[in-house]
Amino acid sequence: ASDTGIAARRAMDAGASGFGVNCISGPAAVAAVELIPTDIPVWAKPHGDPQQPEAFARLRTRVQWLGGCCGTRPEDLRSLREA
C-alpha cells in the first residue's frame, strides 16, 4: 500500500469521516486520490485552474466533495464545473 493509502486508512481507523487533499495542482490531486482506497470517502480542493478541466473531470468520478483551495475564484469553479 502507498503511504497515502496507509495514512487514509489510519485516519479512518482513528474516527475520520473521510480523507483528502488540499492546495495542490489538479493532476497532483488526481494522482494522490488514486492512492486512497476506494471504500474511503474522499474530498479534494486543488488549485482551481480552468486550464485543468481533465483533472477535475477525473476527480469528480471519485471524490464526494470537490472544491478549490485558496486563490480559487467562484468563476474558476464555475468554468470547471461547466467543462
Tab-separated table of C-alpha atoms in Angstrom, residues 4 20-36 42-47 49 52 54-56 58-59 63 66:
chain	number	residue	atom	x	y	z
A	4	THR	CA	-1.175	7.930	1.140
A	20	GLY	CA	-8.438	14.195	1.100
A	21	VAL	CA	-6.004	16.585	-0.486
A	22	ASN	CA	-5.728	20.353	-0.490
A	23	CYS	CA	-3.731	23.111	-2.154
A	24	ILE	CA	-2.069	21.111	-4.965
A	25	SER	CA	-2.461	21.067	-8.734
A	26	GLY	CA	-5.319	19.180	-10.350
A	27	PRO	CA	-3.037	16.486	-11.808
A	28	ALA	CA	-1.284	16.023	-8.446
A	29	ALA	CA	-4.680	15.731	-6.754
A	30	VAL	CA	-5.718	13.018	-9.219
A	31	ALA	CA	-2.503	11.097	-8.538
A	32	ALA	CA	-2.976	11.352	-4.758
A	33	VAL	CA	-6.676	10.463	-4.820
A	34	GLU	CA	-5.957	7.359	-6.882
A	35	LEU	CA	-3.826	6.102	-3.956
A	36	ILE	CA	-6.693	6.337	-1.450
A	42	VAL	CA	-12.610	11.496	-0.409
A	43	TRP	CA	-12.521	15.285	-0.628
A	44	ALA	CA	-10.250	17.284	-2.905
A	45	LYS	CA	-9.571	21.017	-3.008
A	46	PRO	CA	-6.879	21.539	-5.656
A	47	HIS	CA	-5.991	24.832	-7.289
A	49	ASP	CA	-7.021	26.289	-12.633
A	52	GLN	CA	-7.063	21.679	-15.970
A	54	GLU	CA	-9.495	16.955	-17.454
A	55	ALA	CA	-8.108	16.620	-13.927
A	56	PHE	CA	-11.310	17.959	-12.401
A	58	ARG	CA	-11.379	12.659	-13.272
A	59	LEU	CA	-11.688	13.863	-9.671
A	63	VAL	CA	-14.494	12.292	-4.772
A	66	LEU	CA	-14.767	18.761	-4.686
